[in-house]
Short mmCIF file of C-alpha atoms in Angstrom, two decimals:
data_model
loop_
_atom_site.label_atom_id
_atom_site.label_comp_id
_atom_site.label_asym_id
_atom_site.label_seq_id
_atom_site.Cartn_x
_atom_site.Cartn_y
_atom_site.Cartn_z
CA MET A 1 -24.08 -10.33 -21.77
CA ALA A 2 -23.52 -12.69 -18.86
CA LEU A 3 -22.25 -16.17 -19.61
CA ALA A 4 -24.57 -19.10 -19.07
CA ALA A 5 -23.63 -21.74 -16.55
CA GLY A 6 -22.59 -24.29 -19.16
CA PRO A 7 -19.60 -24.25 -21.48
CA LYS A 8 -19.51 -22.56 -24.84
CA VAL A 9 -19.01 -25.85 -26.70
CA ARG A 10 -18.79 -26.16 -30.45
CA GLY A 11 -19.91 -29.38 -32.10
CA ASN A 12 -16.53 -30.02 -33.66
CA LEU A 13 -13.57 -28.86 -31.61
CA LYS A 14 -10.54 -27.96 -33.64
CA PRO A 15 -7.10 -29.26 -32.68
CA LEU A 16 -4.68 -26.89 -31.04
CA PRO A 17 -1.79 -25.48 -33.07
CA PRO A 18 1.29 -27.75 -33.09
CA PRO A 19 3.52 -27.33 -30.01
CA GLN A 20 6.33 -24.78 -30.23
CA ASP A 21 8.30 -22.88 -27.66
CA PRO A 22 5.71 -21.21 -25.38
CA VAL A 23 6.38 -17.60 -26.42
CA THR A 24 6.18 -18.29 -30.16
CA TRP A 25 3.11 -20.50 -29.70
CA ILE A 26 1.17 -17.98 -27.63
CA GLU A 27 1.99 -15.11 -30.01
CA ASN A 28 0.84 -17.15 -32.99
CA ALA A 29 -2.36 -17.97 -31.13
CA THR A 30 -3.17 -14.62 -29.50
CA GLY A 31 -1.10 -11.90 -31.16
CA ASP A 32 2.15 -10.12 -30.49
CA LEU A 33 3.38 -9.57 -26.95
CA TYR A 34 5.46 -6.74 -25.58
CA PRO A 35 9.13 -7.62 -25.01
CA TRP A 36 8.76 -7.69 -21.22
CA GLN A 37 5.80 -10.08 -21.54
CA ARG A 38 7.84 -12.38 -23.78
CA GLU A 39 10.66 -12.42 -21.26
CA LEU A 40 8.30 -13.19 -18.37
CA ILE A 41 6.45 -16.00 -20.14
CA GLY A 42 9.70 -17.51 -21.44
CA GLU A 43 11.27 -17.47 -17.98
CA LEU A 44 8.23 -18.97 -16.24
CA SER A 45 7.58 -21.64 -18.88
CA ALA A 46 11.09 -23.09 -18.62
CA PRO A 47 11.49 -26.67 -17.31
CA LYS A 48 13.31 -25.44 -14.22
CA ARG A 49 11.30 -22.50 -13.00
CA PRO A 50 11.10 -20.98 -9.51
CA ARG A 51 8.37 -22.03 -7.11
CA VAL A 52 7.49 -18.42 -6.24
CA TYR A 53 7.86 -15.39 -8.49
CA TYR A 54 6.90 -11.75 -7.92
CA ALA A 55 6.41 -9.28 -10.78
CA GLN A 56 5.56 -5.61 -10.22
CA VAL A 57 4.81 -3.08 -12.93
CA ALA A 58 2.90 0.19 -13.25
CA ARG A 59 -0.69 0.24 -14.45
CA LYS A 60 -1.66 -0.31 -18.11
CA ASN A 61 1.49 -2.19 -19.09
CA GLY A 62 -0.23 -5.49 -19.85
CA LYS A 63 0.44 -7.42 -16.66
CA THR A 64 -2.95 -9.16 -16.60
CA ARG A 65 -2.54 -10.21 -20.23
CA ALA A 66 0.91 -11.57 -19.45
CA ALA A 67 -0.51 -13.70 -16.62
CA ALA A 68 -3.41 -14.88 -18.80
CA CYS A 69 -1.11 -15.88 -21.66
CA LEU A 70 1.14 -17.78 -19.26
CA GLY A 71 -1.90 -19.70 -18.03
CA LEU A 72 -3.03 -20.53 -21.56
CA ALA A 73 0.42 -21.77 -22.55
CA GLU A 74 0.44 -23.91 -19.40
CA ILE A 75 -2.82 -25.76 -20.12
CA CYS A 76 -2.40 -25.99 -23.92
CA LEU A 77 1.23 -27.12 -24.17
CA LYS A 78 1.47 -29.43 -21.15
CA PRO A 79 -0.74 -32.41 -20.29
CA GLN A 80 -3.33 -32.25 -17.51
CA ARG A 81 -2.20 -29.00 -15.92
CA HIS A 82 -4.19 -27.53 -13.03
CA VAL A 83 -4.08 -23.73 -13.07
CA TYR A 84 -5.89 -21.46 -10.61
CA ALA A 85 -6.57 -17.74 -10.92
CA ILE A 86 -7.24 -15.93 -7.64
CA SER A 87 -10.25 -13.61 -7.62
CA ASP A 88 -9.89 -10.14 -6.15
CA SER A 89 -13.05 -10.80 -4.13
CA GLU A 90 -13.33 -12.93 -1.01
CA ARG A 91 -16.88 -14.09 -1.80
CA ASN A 92 -17.54 -14.19 -5.54
CA LEU A 93 -15.75 -15.33 -8.65
CA ASN A 94 -15.57 -12.01 -10.45
CA SER A 95 -12.02 -11.84 -11.73
CA VAL A 96 -10.30 -9.36 -14.02
CA LEU A 97 -7.90 -12.13 -15.01
CA MET A 98 -10.72 -14.51 -15.99
CA GLN A 99 -12.36 -11.78 -18.06
CA GLU A 100 -9.03 -11.21 -19.79
CA LEU A 101 -8.86 -14.93 -20.60
CA HIS A 102 -12.36 -14.82 -22.08
CA ASP A 103 -11.44 -11.82 -24.23
CA ILE A 104 -8.20 -13.39 -25.48
CA ILE A 105 -9.83 -16.69 -26.40
CA ASN A 106 -12.88 -15.15 -28.07
CA ALA A 107 -10.63 -12.89 -30.16
CA SER A 108 -8.40 -15.77 -31.27
CA ASP A 109 -9.29 -17.66 -34.43
CA VAL A 110 -6.92 -20.38 -33.25
CA LEU A 111 -8.20 -20.89 -29.69
CA ARG A 112 -11.87 -20.00 -29.99
CA ASP A 113 -12.89 -23.44 -31.27
CA SER A 114 -10.31 -25.44 -29.29
CA LEU A 115 -11.19 -24.52 -25.69
CA TRP A 116 -14.33 -24.67 -23.59
CA ILE A 117 -15.24 -21.42 -21.82
CA PHE A 118 -17.22 -21.54 -18.58
CA LYS A 119 -18.05 -18.62 -16.35
CA ASP A 120 -15.56 -19.73 -13.71
CA ARG A 121 -13.09 -21.83 -15.70
CA ILE A 122 -11.40 -22.55 -19.02
CA GLU A 123 -10.97 -26.17 -20.09
CA CYS A 124 -8.67 -27.63 -22.74
CA PRO A 125 -10.16 -31.01 -23.76
CA GLU A 126 -7.16 -31.91 -25.90
CA THR A 127 -4.71 -31.85 -22.98
CA GLY A 128 -7.07 -32.30 -20.03
CA GLY A 129 -5.87 -29.05 -18.47
CA PHE A 130 -7.96 -26.25 -16.96
CA ILE A 131 -7.83 -22.76 -15.50
CA LYS A 132 -10.25 -22.22 -12.61
CA VAL A 133 -10.94 -19.03 -10.69
CA ARG A 134 -10.97 -19.23 -6.89
CA PRO A 135 -12.27 -16.61 -4.44
CA GLY A 136 -9.70 -14.60 -2.54
CA ASN A 137 -10.06 -16.31 0.83
CA TYR A 138 -8.05 -18.89 2.74
CA LYS A 139 -10.59 -21.70 2.30
CA ALA A 140 -10.15 -21.47 -1.48
CA ALA A 141 -6.60 -22.80 -1.09
CA GLN A 142 -7.81 -25.98 0.58
CA GLY A 143 -8.25 -29.23 -1.37
CA ILE A 144 -6.44 -28.16 -4.54
CA ASN A 145 -3.15 -29.33 -6.02
CA PRO A 146 -2.07 -26.65 -8.51
CA HIS A 147 0.71 -26.63 -11.07
CA LEU A 148 0.34 -22.87 -11.46
CA VAL A 149 -1.40 -20.19 -9.39
CA LEU A 150 -1.95 -16.75 -10.92
CA ALA A 151 -2.41 -14.06 -8.26
CA ASP A 152 -3.22 -10.78 -10.01
CA GLU A 153 -3.03 -7.57 -7.92
CA VAL A 154 -1.50 -9.51 -5.07
CA HIS A 155 -1.24 -6.35 -2.93
CA LEU A 156 -5.02 -6.63 -2.43
CA LEU A 157 -4.93 -10.25 -1.24
CA PRO A 158 -5.06 -11.12 2.46
CA ASN A 159 -1.73 -12.54 3.61
CA GLU A 160 -3.26 -15.89 4.49
CA VAL A 161 -4.51 -16.38 0.92
CA TRP A 162 -1.00 -16.04 -0.49
CA ASP A 163 0.41 -18.34 2.19
CA GLY A 164 -2.32 -20.91 1.59
CA MET A 165 -1.73 -20.99 -2.16
CA GLN A 166 2.00 -21.37 -1.64
CA GLN A 167 1.36 -24.41 0.55
CA ALA A 168 -1.21 -25.87 -1.88
CA GLY A 169 1.38 -26.60 -4.57
CA ARG A 170 3.89 -28.19 -2.25
CA ALA A 171 3.39 -31.70 -3.69
CA ARG A 172 4.09 -30.62 -7.28
CA ALA A 173 7.72 -30.72 -8.40
CA ASP A 174 7.28 -27.81 -10.81
CA ALA A 175 4.54 -25.82 -9.07
CA LEU A 176 4.69 -22.04 -9.51
CA LEU A 177 2.94 -19.29 -7.55
CA LEU A 178 3.04 -16.08 -9.60
CA GLY A 179 2.18 -12.79 -7.94
CA ILE A 180 1.81 -9.99 -10.46
CA THR A 181 0.69 -6.57 -9.33
CA THR A 182 0.87 -2.83 -9.30
CA PRO A 183 2.43 -1.48 -6.09
CA GLY A 184 0.15 -0.88 -3.13
CA TYR A 185 0.02 1.42 -0.13
CA ASP A 186 -0.12 -1.03 2.80
CA LEU A 187 3.49 -1.57 3.81
CA THR A 188 2.46 -4.40 6.13
CA CYS A 189 0.95 -6.58 3.38
CA ARG A 190 2.57 -9.68 1.90
CA ALA A 191 3.12 -8.01 -1.49
CA HIS A 192 5.42 -5.39 0.04
CA GLU A 193 7.35 -8.13 1.79
CA LEU A 194 7.78 -9.92 -1.56
CA TYR A 195 8.82 -6.65 -3.18
CA GLN A 196 11.54 -6.19 -0.57
CA GLN A 197 12.75 -9.76 -1.08
CA VAL A 198 13.07 -9.25 -4.84
CA LYS A 199 14.94 -5.98 -4.27
CA ALA A 200 17.28 -7.78 -1.89
CA GLY A 201 17.89 -10.59 -4.39
CA THR A 202 16.46 -13.33 -2.18
CA LEU A 203 13.36 -14.02 -4.32
CA PRO A 204 13.09 -14.42 -8.11
CA GLY A 205 11.12 -11.66 -9.76
CA ARG A 206 11.17 -8.47 -11.76
CA ILE A 207 10.29 -4.94 -10.67
CA TYR A 208 9.66 -1.99 -12.94
CA GLU A 209 9.69 1.21 -10.90
CA GLY A 210 10.82 4.79 -11.24
CA ASP A 211 13.24 6.53 -8.90
CA PRO A 212 11.04 8.17 -6.22
CA ALA A 213 13.67 10.85 -5.62
CA LEU A 214 13.45 12.24 -9.16
CA PRO A 215 10.95 14.94 -10.22
CA LEU A 216 7.52 13.63 -11.12
CA ASP A 217 7.80 14.97 -14.67
CA ASP A 218 11.10 13.23 -15.46
CA ARG A 219 10.17 11.33 -18.63
CA ASP A 220 13.21 9.08 -18.57
CA ASN A 221 12.02 8.00 -15.13
CA TRP A 222 8.62 7.17 -16.62
CA ARG A 223 10.32 4.64 -18.90
CA LEU A 224 11.79 2.75 -15.95
CA ALA A 225 8.34 1.98 -14.56
CA ASN A 226 6.54 1.49 -17.86
CA PRO A 227 8.12 -1.12 -20.16
CA VAL A 228 5.53 -0.42 -22.90
CA HIS A 229 6.33 3.32 -22.91
CA ASP A 230 8.25 3.29 -26.19
CA PHE A 231 5.87 0.88 -27.94
CA LEU A 232 2.70 2.98 -27.64
CA PRO A 233 2.92 6.45 -29.23
CA SER A 234 0.21 7.89 -26.98
CA PHE A 235 1.55 6.47 -23.71
CA ALA A 236 3.76 9.42 -22.75
CA GLU A 237 0.96 11.85 -23.58
CA ALA A 238 -1.42 9.91 -21.34
CA LEU A 239 1.10 9.96 -18.48
CA ALA A 240 1.52 13.72 -18.89
CA TYR A 241 -2.24 14.14 -18.58
CA ASP A 242 -2.32 11.88 -15.51
CA LEU A 243 0.41 13.99 -13.90
CA GLN A 244 -1.81 17.05 -14.16
CA THR A 245 -5.01 15.40 -12.95
CA MET A 246 -4.09 12.65 -10.48
CA PRO A 247 -3.15 13.10 -6.81
CA GLU A 248 0.58 12.69 -6.31
CA HIS A 249 0.31 9.47 -4.30
CA GLU A 250 -1.77 7.88 -7.07
CA PHE A 251 0.63 9.00 -9.80
CA ARG A 252 3.55 7.52 -7.88
CA ARG A 253 1.79 4.16 -7.52
CA PHE A 254 0.06 3.78 -10.85
CA ALA A 255 2.44 5.64 -13.19
CA LEU A 256 5.84 5.38 -11.49
CA GLY A 257 5.38 1.94 -9.97
CA CYS A 258 6.37 3.11 -6.47
CA TRP A 259 4.95 1.98 -3.16
CA THR A 260 3.38 4.71 -1.06
CA ALA A 261 2.90 4.63 2.68
CA THR A 262 -0.87 5.18 2.52
CA GLU A 263 -3.76 5.08 0.10
CA SER A 264 -4.21 8.85 0.39
CA ALA A 265 -0.81 10.05 1.56
CA TRP A 266 -0.90 13.27 3.55
CA MET A 267 2.55 14.63 2.77
CA PRO A 268 4.20 14.75 -0.67
CA TYR A 269 7.11 12.37 -1.03
CA GLY A 270 10.30 13.63 0.61
CA LYS A 271 8.76 16.85 1.96
CA TRP A 272 8.87 15.84 5.61
CA ASP A 273 12.39 14.40 5.44
CA ALA A 274 13.68 17.61 3.85
CA LEU A 275 12.76 19.56 7.01
CA ALA A 276 14.84 17.44 9.40
CA VAL A 277 17.26 19.38 11.62
CA PRO A 278 18.72 16.84 14.07
CA GLN A 279 19.86 19.02 16.95
CA GLY A 280 18.76 17.17 20.07
CA PRO A 281 16.18 18.41 22.57
CA PRO A 282 15.92 22.16 23.22
CA PRO A 283 18.01 23.63 26.04
CA GLN A 284 16.57 23.70 29.51
CA GLY A 285 14.18 26.60 30.04
CA THR A 286 13.20 26.88 26.37
CA LYS A 287 9.61 27.95 25.81
CA VAL A 288 7.72 24.95 24.36
CA TRP A 289 4.21 23.64 23.77
CA LEU A 290 3.54 19.95 24.39
CA GLY A 291 1.04 17.71 22.61
CA PHE A 292 -0.14 14.47 24.20
CA ASP A 293 -2.07 11.67 22.48
CA GLY A 294 -2.70 8.75 24.81
CA SER A 295 -3.91 5.21 24.31
CA TYR A 296 -4.68 2.15 26.38
CA SER A 297 -2.98 -0.72 24.57
CA GLY A 298 -3.58 -0.97 20.82
CA ASP A 299 -2.27 2.40 19.67
CA SER A 300 0.82 4.29 20.71
CA THR A 301 1.01 6.95 23.39
CA ALA A 302 2.90 10.02 22.24
CA LEU A 303 4.34 13.20 23.75
CA VAL A 304 5.71 15.79 21.31
CA GLY A 305 7.07 19.29 21.81
CA VAL A 306 7.13 22.38 19.59
CA THR A 307 9.24 25.49 20.19
CA ASP A 308 8.15 29.04 19.39
CA GLU A 309 10.40 28.82 16.30
CA GLY A 310 8.37 25.90 14.96
CA HIS A 311 10.82 23.10 15.75
CA VAL A 312 9.07 19.77 16.43
CA PHE A 313 10.75 17.16 18.62
CA VAL A 314 9.76 13.85 20.20
CA VAL A 315 9.70 13.79 23.99
CA GLY A 316 8.33 10.28 24.44
CA CYS A 317 6.72 7.45 22.51
CA TRP A 318 5.33 4.23 23.94
CA GLU A 319 4.48 1.61 21.30
CA ASN A 320 3.45 -2.00 21.62
CA PRO A 321 6.60 -4.01 20.84
CA GLY A 322 4.43 -6.82 19.45
CA ARG A 323 3.86 -8.50 22.79
CA LYS A 324 0.40 -9.92 23.50
CA GLY A 325 -1.26 -8.32 26.50
CA TRP A 326 1.03 -5.26 26.45
CA ARG A 327 -0.26 -2.13 28.18
CA VAL A 328 1.03 1.41 28.13
CA PRO A 329 3.34 1.94 31.16
CA ARG A 330 1.37 4.78 32.73
CA ASP A 331 3.87 5.44 35.51
CA ASP A 332 6.61 5.92 32.91
CA VAL A 333 4.38 8.30 30.96
CA MET A 334 3.55 10.30 34.09
CA GLN A 335 7.24 10.59 34.97
CA THR A 336 8.18 11.72 31.44
CA VAL A 337 5.47 14.40 31.45
CA ALA A 338 6.62 15.67 34.85
CA GLU A 339 10.25 15.80 33.70
CA ALA A 340 9.26 17.72 30.58
CA MET A 341 7.23 20.25 32.57
CA ASN A 342 10.23 20.83 34.83
CA GLN A 343 12.88 20.88 32.08
CA TRP A 344 11.30 23.46 29.79
CA ASP A 345 9.16 26.55 30.11
CA VAL A 346 5.99 24.76 29.02
CA VAL A 347 3.35 27.22 27.91
CA GLU A 348 0.65 24.60 27.38
CA LEU A 349 0.20 20.85 27.55
CA CYS A 350 -2.49 19.94 24.97
CA CYS A 351 -4.11 16.57 25.63
CA ASP A 352 -6.51 14.27 23.84
CA PRO A 353 -8.71 13.26 26.80
CA PRO A 354 -9.94 9.67 26.06
CA TYR A 355 -8.36 6.89 28.19
CA TRP A 356 -6.32 9.40 30.25
CA SER A 357 -8.94 11.53 32.01
CA ARG A 358 -7.68 10.64 35.50
CA GLU A 359 -4.07 11.52 34.65
CA ILE A 360 -5.13 14.73 32.89
CA ALA A 361 -7.08 15.71 36.00
CA GLU A 362 -3.91 15.20 38.07
CA TRP A 363 -1.90 17.33 35.64
CA THR A 364 -4.55 20.05 35.79
CA ALA A 365 -4.44 20.01 39.57
CA GLN A 366 -0.65 20.40 39.45
CA TRP A 367 -0.17 22.84 36.55
CA GLY A 368 -3.55 24.55 36.29
CA ASP A 369 -4.43 26.41 33.10
CA LYS A 370 -1.35 25.14 31.30
CA VAL A 371 -3.22 21.89 30.70
CA LEU A 372 -5.76 21.95 27.86
CA GLU A 373 -8.08 19.25 26.56
CA ILE A 374 -8.50 19.12 22.76
CA PRO A 375 -10.50 16.05 21.70
CA THR A 376 -9.09 14.79 18.43
CA PHE A 377 -12.47 13.39 17.36
CA SER A 378 -13.74 16.97 16.96
CA ARG A 379 -13.51 17.87 13.26
CA ASP A 380 -14.16 21.54 14.12
CA ARG A 381 -10.95 21.57 16.10
CA MET A 382 -8.73 19.14 14.23
CA ALA A 383 -9.38 20.31 10.67
CA PRO A 384 -7.88 23.81 11.20
CA ALA A 385 -5.04 22.27 13.21
CA CYS A 386 -4.21 19.78 10.45
CA THR A 387 -4.43 22.49 7.80
CA GLY A 388 -2.07 24.73 9.74
CA PHE A 389 0.45 21.94 10.25
CA TYR A 390 0.34 20.94 6.59
CA SER A 391 0.77 24.55 5.45
CA ALA A 392 3.78 24.98 7.72
CA VAL A 393 5.41 21.89 6.21
CA MET A 394 4.70 22.94 2.63
CA ASP A 395 5.95 26.50 3.24
CA GLY A 396 9.06 25.36 5.12
CA ARG A 397 8.00 27.17 8.31
CA LEU A 398 8.54 24.05 10.39
CA THR A 399 11.54 21.89 11.28
CA HIS A 400 11.79 18.64 13.20
CA ASP A 401 14.37 16.50 14.97
CA GLY A 402 14.49 13.74 12.34
CA ASP A 403 13.12 11.09 14.70
CA PRO A 404 12.33 8.03 12.51
CA ARG A 405 9.31 7.16 14.64
CA LEU A 406 7.78 10.56 14.01
CA ALA A 407 8.57 10.27 10.29
CA ARG A 408 6.86 6.88 10.21
CA HIS A 409 3.75 8.17 11.97
CA VAL A 410 3.53 11.18 9.64
CA SER A 411 3.87 8.92 6.59
CA ASN A 412 1.10 6.68 7.95
CA CYS A 413 -1.42 9.53 8.01
CA VAL A 414 -4.31 9.31 5.56
CA VAL A 415 -6.29 12.38 4.51
CA LYS A 416 -10.02 12.44 5.17
CA ALA A 417 -12.10 15.29 3.78
CA THR A 418 -14.70 16.86 6.11
CA PRO A 419 -16.94 19.95 5.80
CA ARG A 420 -14.47 21.76 8.09
CA GLY A 421 -11.45 20.74 6.02
CA ASP A 422 -9.02 17.82 5.77
CA VAL A 423 -8.17 15.81 8.87
CA VAL A 424 -5.67 13.00 9.30
CA THR A 425 -6.61 9.48 10.26
CA LYS A 426 -5.39 5.91 9.93
CA ALA A 427 -5.86 4.05 6.66
CA ASP A 428 -8.03 1.58 8.56
CA LYS A 429 -9.15 1.54 12.17
CA ASP A 430 -7.57 -1.90 12.60
CA SER A 431 -4.36 -1.01 10.77
CA PRO A 432 -1.15 -1.66 12.73
CA ALA A 433 0.28 1.56 11.26
CA LYS A 434 0.35 4.22 14.01
CA ILE A 435 -0.14 7.99 13.70
CA ASP A 436 -0.11 9.07 17.35
CA LEU A 437 3.15 11.03 17.21
CA ALA A 438 1.81 12.95 14.22
CA VAL A 439 -1.42 13.76 16.09
CA ALA A 440 0.50 14.94 19.15
CA ALA A 441 2.69 17.12 16.93
CA ILE A 442 -0.39 18.65 15.29
CA LEU A 443 -1.90 19.49 18.69
CA ALA A 444 1.27 21.14 19.96
CA HIS A 445 1.91 23.00 16.71
CA SER A 446 -1.64 24.32 16.62
CA ARG A 447 -1.36 25.90 20.06
CA ALA A 448 2.15 27.20 19.43
CA SER A 449 1.05 28.82 16.16
CA VAL A 450 -1.92 30.51 17.81
CA CYS A 451 0.03 31.88 20.74
CA VAL A 452 2.98 33.08 18.64
CA ASP A 453 1.12 34.48 15.63
CA THR A 454 -2.19 35.81 16.97
CA PRO A 455 -3.39 36.75 20.42
CA LEU A 456 -6.94 35.57 19.66
CA PRO A 457 -7.32 31.80 19.36
CA PRO A 458 -9.43 30.41 16.50
CA LEU A 459 -12.05 27.72 16.88
CA VAL A 460 -9.41 24.99 17.08
CA CYS A 461 -8.30 26.31 20.45
CA LEU A 462 -11.65 26.55 22.16
#
């Protein structure tokens, strides 16, 4: 049942339990905590605490409860404390953390009659402190002066919200901004930056994560990411079930506490890297197929080659270096294509036509039928090509030159299901993560596979 607008006020408020150390007090008031929760609350309730703290743990280990208990200890044991919980929505005040606070208070015989519960805030009349929920947008950080900010699932917050909340507590001597989260998939977000800082030892925090290089079913590795593993008898059994039913990228994030490159990662972890054979470009005169994916300014422009033995190598890549107004150097691209056509025995140059129709027409005039147009927006053509490329990787029938740019573009690919099969795309059309080298490699590999394996091209080659 939805809460009414007003507070749930009893006629005779009961006094709070006598002050103790925060961990003992909160356990007496709300029930036992897990050891890792005790450590976190004890560390962040100390007189000299950090101004920013990042905690990362796998799903279902009690992170939201830990944040909620820290907030309750803050407003009940210290006078006139201003605590803010950040909503996971930019527009409304629905908050998993606020719901957790409601549940904890209503289940506590000690706190139920000592605090006022509103829909969007918790008030402690005895100390004058409160916990208020704020929407997850930049404006919510304006006009507040917090002692404590609780940012749950910080990997979902826009960067400017985190930055705004960090600035909001600047006037408080003991202000704390706590980010507590499961790992995400956007490696450009603020949470991943905080994760890297904690790993480097430049930011206070704690990270519970498994070793991504170990097998997924390594149960000792499960313990590293799940601090409650040994305290819940059914936890390991639940993880074993998840391993059988969840996609790998989800199991790595939610069960092993590992960041993944994308929300729906295309390649299993480590599979692409295992196929690296750094041997430089093929010798002059080698038979190759070239894939070209061009752009105007925002995306990369990519030229990738594939030999008849299935070796993938980068010929050229033009990426925006982060400079405003940057444009792809078309003359440089034209020169690189011409050099490639002269250096190797190019069977076909497969091109994605948008933005480069004039240049493709020039290439066709110069090299004739060797130049093919394969629009990457066509699911009928790209789905079989993506499937063939993926199968070659999984079966070990493909090698590559180990170029880190190509590896990055492959890891940025997100799977999208279509009636024709899976195709690769960006996680978001505005994402800065590029996939153009991967697309060019798929185009070249598709044509090379057709011409080497079967004389009759499938639909992808029409």
